[in-house]
Coordinates of C-alpha atoms in Angstrom, one line a residue:
X79 CA -34.9 28.8 21.7
X80 CA -34.4 32.0 19.8
X81 CA -31.8 32.7 17.1
X82 CA -29.6 34.4 19.7
X83 CA -29.8 31.5 22.1
X84 CA -29.0 29.1 19.3
X85 CA -25.9 31.1 18.3
X86 CA -24.8 31.1 21.9
X87 CA -25.3 27.4 22.3
X88 CA -23.4 26.7 19.0
X89 CA -20.5 28.9 20.0
X90 CA -20.4 27.3 23.4
X91 CA -20.3 23.8 21.9
X92 CA -17.5 24.7 19.5
X93 CA -15.4 26.4 22.2
X94 CA -16.0 24.3 25.2
X95 CA -17.4 20.8 24.5
X96 CA -15.0 18.3 25.9
X97 CA -12.7 16.5 23.4
X98 CA -10.0 13.9 24.3
X99 CA -7.1 15.7 22.7
X100 CA -5.3 18.7 24.1
X101 CA -3.6 20.2 21.0
X102 CA -0.2 22.0 21.4
X103 CA 1.6 24.4 19.1
X104 CA 4.4 23.2 16.9
X105 CA 6.6 24.8 14.3
X106 CA 6.0 23.8 10.7
X107 CA 8.2 24.6 7.7
X108 CA 6.6 26.1 4.6
X109 CA 5.6 23.2 2.4
X110 CA 8.0 22.7 -0.5
X111 CA 5.5 21.4 -2.9
X112 CA 6.4 19.0 -5.7
X113 CA 9.8 20.2 -6.7
X114 CA 13.3 18.8 -7.2
X115 CA 13.4 15.0 -6.6
X116 CA 9.6 15.1 -6.2
X117 CA 8.8 17.1 -9.3
X118 CA 5.4 16.0 -10.7
X119 CA 5.3 12.9 -12.9
X120 CA 2.8 10.2 -13.8
X121 CA 5.0 7.1 -13.4
X122 CA 2.6 5.6 -10.9
X123 CA -0.4 6.0 -13.2
X124 CA -2.0 3.1 -15.1
X125 CA -1.1 0.5 -12.6
X126 CA -1.9 -3.1 -13.4
X127 CA -4.4 -4.6 -10.9
X128 CA -4.8 -7.9 -9.0
X129 CA -8.4 -8.5 -8.1
X130 CA -8.9 -9.2 -4.4
X131 CA -12.6 -9.9 -4.4
X132 CA -14.5 -8.4 -1.4
X133 CA -11.3 -7.3 0.3
X134 CA -9.9 -3.8 0.2
X135 CA -7.1 -1.7 1.7
X136 CA -3.9 -3.8 1.2
X137 CA -2.2 -1.5 3.6
X138 CA 1.0 -3.6 3.9
X139 CA 2.5 -6.3 1.7
X140 CA 5.6 -8.4 1.8
X141 CA 7.1 -11.5 0.2
X142 CA 7.2 -14.5 2.6
X143 CA 9.9 -17.1 2.9
X144 CA 7.7 -19.4 0.7
X145 CA 7.9 -16.9 -2.1
X146 CA 4.3 -15.9 -1.8
X147 CA 2.9 -12.4 -1.6
X148 CA 1.2 -11.6 1.8
X149 CA -1.2 -8.7 2.2
X150 CA -2.8 -7.1 5.3
X151 CA -6.4 -6.0 4.5
X152 CA -8.8 -3.6 6.2
X153 CA -11.0 -6.5 7.1
X154 CA -8.3 -7.9 9.4
X155 CA -7.5 -10.7 7.0
X156 CA -4.0 -11.6 6.1
X157 CA -4.2 -13.0 2.6
X158 CA -1.6 -15.1 0.9
X159 CA -1.3 -15.5 -2.9
X160 CA 1.1 -16.2 -5.8
X161 CA 3.0 -13.3 -7.1
X162 CA 0.6 -12.9 -10.0
X163 CA -2.4 -12.9 -7.6
X164 CA -3.4 -16.5 -8.3
X165 CA -4.4 -19.0 -5.5
X166 CA -5.5 -16.4 -3.0
X167 CA -6.2 -17.9 0.5
X168 CA -6.7 -16.7 4.0
X169 CA -3.5 -17.1 6.0
X170 CA -4.7 -15.7 9.3
X171 CA -6.9 -13.2 11.1
X172 CA -5.7 -11.8 14.4
X173 CA -9.1 -10.3 15.3
X174 CA -7.4 -7.0 15.5
X175 CA -5.9 -4.7 12.8
X176 CA -2.5 -5.6 11.3
X177 CA -0.7 -2.5 10.0
X178 CA 2.8 -4.0 9.5
X179 CA 4.5 -7.4 9.4
X180 CA 7.9 -9.0 8.6
X181 CA 9.3 -12.5 8.7
X182 CA 11.9 -13.8 11.1
X183 CA 14.6 -16.5 10.6
X184 CA 12.2 -19.2 11.7
X185 CA 9.7 -18.3 9.0
X186 CA 7.2 -16.8 11.4
X187 CA 5.3 -13.7 10.5
X188 CA 6.0 -11.0 13.1
X189 CA 3.0 -8.7 13.2
X190 CA 2.4 -5.2 14.5
X191 CA -1.3 -5.2 15.4
X192 CA -2.8 -1.8 16.3
X193 CA -5.3 -3.5 18.6
X194 CA -3.3 -6.4 20.0
X195 CA 0.4 -5.4 20.2
X196 CA 3.3 -7.5 18.8
X197 CA 2.3 -10.9 17.6
X198 CA 3.9 -13.9 16.0
X199 CA 2.1 -16.1 13.4
X200 CA 3.4 -19.6 12.7
X201 CA 3.4 -20.9 9.1
X202 CA 0.2 -22.9 10.0
X203 CA -1.6 -19.6 10.9
X204 CA -1.6 -20.0 14.7
X205 CA -1.2 -16.7 16.5
X206 CA 0.7 -16.0 19.8
X207 CA 1.3 -12.8 21.7
X208 CA 4.9 -11.6 22.0
X209 CA 4.3 -8.4 24.0
X210 CA 1.6 -5.8 24.5
X211 CA 3.1 -3.7 27.2
X212 CA 6.3 -2.4 28.7
X213 CA 4.9 -2.4 32.3
X214 CA 1.7 -2.8 34.2
X215 CA 0.7 0.8 33.4
X216 CA 2.4 1.2 30.0
X217 CA 0.4 -0.7 27.3
X218 CA 1.5 -0.8 23.7
X219 CA -1.8 0.6 22.4
X220 CA -1.0 1.4 18.8
X221 CA 1.7 -1.0 17.3
X222 CA 2.2 0.1 13.7
X223 CA 5.2 -1.2 11.8
X224 CA 7.9 -3.9 12.4
X225 CA 11.2 -5.1 11.2
X226 CA 13.3 -8.2 12.2
X227 CA 17.0 -8.1 12.7
X228 CA 19.5 -10.9 11.8
X229 CA 20.3 -11.4 15.5
X230 CA 16.6 -12.1 16.2
X231 CA 15.7 -8.8 17.8
X232 CA 12.4 -7.2 16.7
X233 CA 12.1 -3.4 16.3
X234 CA 8.7 -1.9 16.0
X235 CA 6.9 1.4 16.2
X236 CA 4.1 2.5 18.5
X237 CA 2.4 5.4 16.9
X238 CA 0.9 6.9 20.1
X239 CA 0.8 6.4 23.8
X240 CA -2.2 8.7 24.1
X241 CA -4.7 7.3 21.6
X242 CA -5.1 3.5 21.1
X243 CA -7.4 2.3 18.3
X244 CA -9.1 -0.2 20.6
X245 CA -10.2 2.7 22.9
X246 CA -10.9 5.4 20.3
X247 CA -13.0 3.8 17.6
X248 CA -10.3 2.4 15.3
X249 CA -7.0 3.4 13.7
X250 CA -8.4 6.3 11.7
X251 CA -10.0 8.1 14.7
X252 CA -6.9 7.4 16.9
X253 CA -4.6 8.8 14.2
X254 CA -6.7 11.9 13.7
X255 CA -6.6 12.6 17.5
X256 CA -2.9 12.0 17.8
X257 CA -1.8 14.1 14.8
X258 CA -4.2 16.9 15.6
X259 CA -2.9 17.0 19.2
X260 CA 0.8 16.9 18.2
X261 CA 1.9 15.8 21.7
X262 CA 4.5 13.6 20.0
X263 CA 4.2 10.4 22.2
X264 CA 5.2 7.9 19.4
X265 CA 8.0 5.5 20.2
X266 CA 10.4 3.0 18.7
X267 CA 10.5 -0.2 20.7
X268 CA 12.7 -3.3 20.6
X269 CA 11.7 -6.8 21.7
X270 CA 14.3 -9.5 22.6
X271 CA 12.8 -12.9 21.9
X272 CA 15.4 -14.6 24.2
X273 CA 14.8 -12.5 27.3
X274 CA 11.3 -11.5 26.2
X275 CA 12.0 -8.0 27.4
X276 CA 10.8 -4.9 25.6
X277 CA 12.7 -1.7 25.7
X278 CA 12.3 1.9 24.4
X279 CA 14.7 2.8 21.6
X280 CA 13.4 6.3 21.0
X281 CA 10.5 8.5 21.9
X282 CA 9.0 11.9 21.2
X283 CA 7.8 11.1 17.7
X284 CA 4.6 12.6 16.3
X285 CA 2.8 9.4 15.1
X286 CA 5.7 7.0 14.6
X287 CA 5.0 4.9 11.6
X288 CA 7.1 2.9 9.1
X289 CA 10.4 1.3 10.1
X290 CA 13.3 -0.3 8.2
X291 CA 16.7 -1.6 9.2
X292 CA 20.0 -0.5 7.7
X293 CA 22.1 -3.1 5.8
X294 CA 24.6 -3.3 8.7
X295 CA 21.9 -3.5 11.4
X296 CA 23.2 -0.4 13.2
X297 CA 20.5 2.0 12.2
X298 CA 16.7 2.2 12.0
X299 CA 14.9 4.4 9.5
X300 CA 11.6 5.6 11.0
X301 CA 8.8 7.7 9.5
X302 CA 7.4 10.5 11.6
X303 CA 4.0 10.9 9.9
X304 CA 2.8 13.9 11.9
X305 CA 5.8 16.1 11.0
X306 CA 6.5 14.9 7.4
X307 CA 10.0 13.5 8.0
X308 CA 12.1 10.4 8.2
X309 CA 14.6 9.7 11.1
X310 CA 17.8 7.7 11.2
X311 CA 18.1 6.3 14.7
X312 CA 20.9 4.1 16.1
X313 CA 19.4 0.6 16.9
X314 CA 21.3 0.5 20.2
X315 CA 19.8 3.8 21.4
X316 CA 18.1 3.7 24.8
X317 CA 15.0 5.8 25.4
X318 CA 16.4 8.7 23.3
X319 CA 13.9 11.6 23.2
X320 CA 14.3 12.8 19.6
X321 CA 12.7 16.2 20.5
X322 CA 15.7 17.0 22.8
X323 CA 18.4 16.2 20.3
X324 CA 20.9 13.3 20.4
X325 CA 23.8 12.1 18.2
X326 CA 21.9 8.7 18.2
X327 CA 18.9 10.2 16.4
X328 CA 19.1 12.5 13.4
X329 CA 16.6 13.7 10.7
X330 CA 17.4 12.1 7.4
X331 CA 14.7 13.7 5.3
X332 CA 12.6 16.6 6.4
X333 CA 9.7 18.7 5.1
X334 CA 8.4 16.1 2.8
X335 CA 5.5 17.0 0.4
X336 CA 3.2 14.4 2.0
X337 CA 2.5 12.2 5.0
X338 CA 5.0 9.3 5.1
X339 CA 3.6 5.9 6.0
X340 CA 5.4 2.6 5.3
X341 CA 9.1 2.0 4.8
X342 CA 10.2 -1.1 2.9
X343 CA 13.6 -2.3 1.9
X344 CA 13.9 -3.0 -1.8
X345 CA 16.7 -4.2 -4.1
X346 CA 20.1 -2.6 -4.7
X347 CA 20.0 -0.7 -1.4
X348 CA 16.7 1.0 -2.1
X349 CA 14.3 1.9 0.7
X350 CA 10.7 2.6 -0.5
X351 CA 8.6 5.2 1.2
X352 CA 4.8 5.7 0.7
X353 CA 3.2 9.1 1.0
X354 CA -0.5 8.4 1.6
X355 CA -1.7 11.9 0.8
X356 CA -0.2 15.4 0.2
X357 CA 0.1 17.9 3.0
X358 CA -2.9 20.0 3.8
X359 CA -2.4 23.8 3.7
X360 CA -5.1 24.1 6.3
X361 CA -3.4 21.6 8.7
X362 CA -0.1 23.4 8.2
X363 CA -1.7 26.8 8.8
X364 CA -3.1 25.5 12.1
X365 CA 0.2 24.3 13.5
X366 CA 0.5 27.4 15.8
X367 CA -3.2 27.5 16.6
X368 CA -4.0 24.7 19.0
X369 CA -7.4 26.2 20.1
X370 CA -8.7 26.1 16.5
X371 CA -7.5 22.5 16.1
X372 CA -9.5 21.7 19.2
X373 CA -12.5 23.3 17.7
X374 CA -12.1 21.3 14.5
X375 CA -12.1 18.1 16.6
X376 CA -15.7 18.9 17.5
X377 CA -16.8 18.6 13.9
X378 CA -17.9 15.3 12.3
X379 CA -15.0 13.5 10.8
X380 CA -16.7 13.6 7.4
X381 CA -16.4 17.4 7.4
X382 CA -12.6 17.4 7.9
X383 CA -10.9 17.7 4.5
X384 CA -8.4 15.0 3.6
X385 CA -7.6 16.6 0.3
X386 CA -7.8 15.1 -3.2
X387 CA -6.4 11.6 -3.8
X388 CA -2.8 11.6 -5.0
X389 CA -0.6 8.5 -5.4
X390 CA 3.0 8.8 -4.5
X391 CA 5.9 6.5 -3.6
X392 CA 9.6 7.1 -3.7
X393 CA 12.9 5.3 -3.1
X394 CA 15.9 6.6 -1.2
X395 CA 19.3 5.2 -0.2
X396 CA 20.6 5.0 3.3
X397 CA 21.9 8.5 3.1
X398 CA 18.5 9.9 2.3
X399 CA 19.2 10.6 -1.4
X400 CA 16.0 10.1 -3.4
X401 CA 16.8 7.7 -6.3
X402 CA 13.3 7.1 -7.7
X403 CA 10.0 9.0 -7.5
X404 CA 6.7 7.7 -8.8
X405 CA 3.5 9.7 -8.7
X406 CA -0.2 9.5 -9.8
X407 CA -1.6 13.0 -9.7
X408 CA -5.1 11.7 -10.6
X409 CA -5.1 9.5 -7.5
X410 CA -6.6 6.5 -9.3
X411 CA -5.0 4.2 -6.7
X412 CA -5.8 6.0 -3.5
X413 CA -4.0 6.2 -0.2
X414 CA -0.6 4.9 -1.2
X415 CA 1.2 3.7 1.9
X416 CA 4.3 2.0 0.6
X417 CA 5.8 -0.3 -2.0
X418 CA 7.2 -3.9 -2.1
X419 CA 9.9 -4.6 -4.7
X420 CA 10.7 -7.9 -6.4
X421 CA 13.1 -8.6 -9.3
X422 CA 10.4 -7.6 -11.9
X423 CA 7.5 -6.0 -10.0
X424 CA 6.7 -3.2 -7.7
X425 CA 3.5 -3.8 -5.6
X426 CA 1.9 -0.6 -4.2
X427 CA 0.4 -0.6 -0.7
X428 CA -2.9 1.3 -0.2
X429 CA -5.2 2.2 2.6
X430 CA -8.3 2.3 0.4
X431 CA -7.8 0.5 -2.9
X432 CA -10.1 -2.3 -3.9
X433 CA -7.4 -4.1 -5.8
X434 CA -3.6 -4.6 -5.5
X435 CA -1.8 -2.3 -7.8
X436 CA 1.5 -3.2 -9.3
X437 CA 3.8 -2.1 -12.1
X438 CA 6.5 -4.0 -14.0
X439 CA 10.1 -3.1 -13.4

């Protein structure tokens, strides 16, 4: 094949080789940068570290009813330990990928497993399935985050109905396909443990992610990772399409400087948000160019730029006012996804860290 033929073949590949995503245009606001409440600081630098051995990626952490710290690792292991990191032990492994969990009134760990659906793990480590579909043709293919309500109801996010990690090579590949496509098929779901019915609370989210419950139980806070914003949605909403507008779903914080991941309630009314990396000017610039995004999906994933590491978590109140902001511009603790607050410590969640980072309060 001559040079001309090679060029034609290359152009044909980049323009026409099939990819599973069908990107659509969307409107992005100019990125605000790190200003105002998110002005640059180094308050997340020099974290203290808890060694976790061969584990890495403590993507989600929470304090259990036994007072122990629980962490979901990239390996699939759920690890339990004392608050200072001592006495680490394997609590359970779902044989899937746990991205979020919370504890119910009975002391069970309620798990959002990206591969398996919504699970319950008893204190002895035994695992049962609560739900993995809304109907015969409607699987819950990318459960992501979960919160339990005082009345027993369980609210959780499904990041995408288009791309499930079990079918597309894992959570990273599925998330890339979904966010690059921007078809906004993410949902907020509710499971009733009495009737065992699952219903749609809200839909139309571009990669629905972290979720938290208001103090009065009437509202849900939901991160929309693909569009850099946080929603406040009535917990009694029924299949509200957030793209069409509704008094039951309103944007609480918009145009964030990074991709929001986990949401965790802290002390004194705080809700902690993790931004796992800053926004990409390239990604923003391609919002109205779906054909170019489709071309990029034909490249090896290692070529796609994810930007320099940057640590960032912040706390807000239920009205969306940012009350604390902690950053690590050097990105020493990479892929910050959230924070778990105790009386004297703040544990920082991470997609990639090889230790658990924390700072005294």
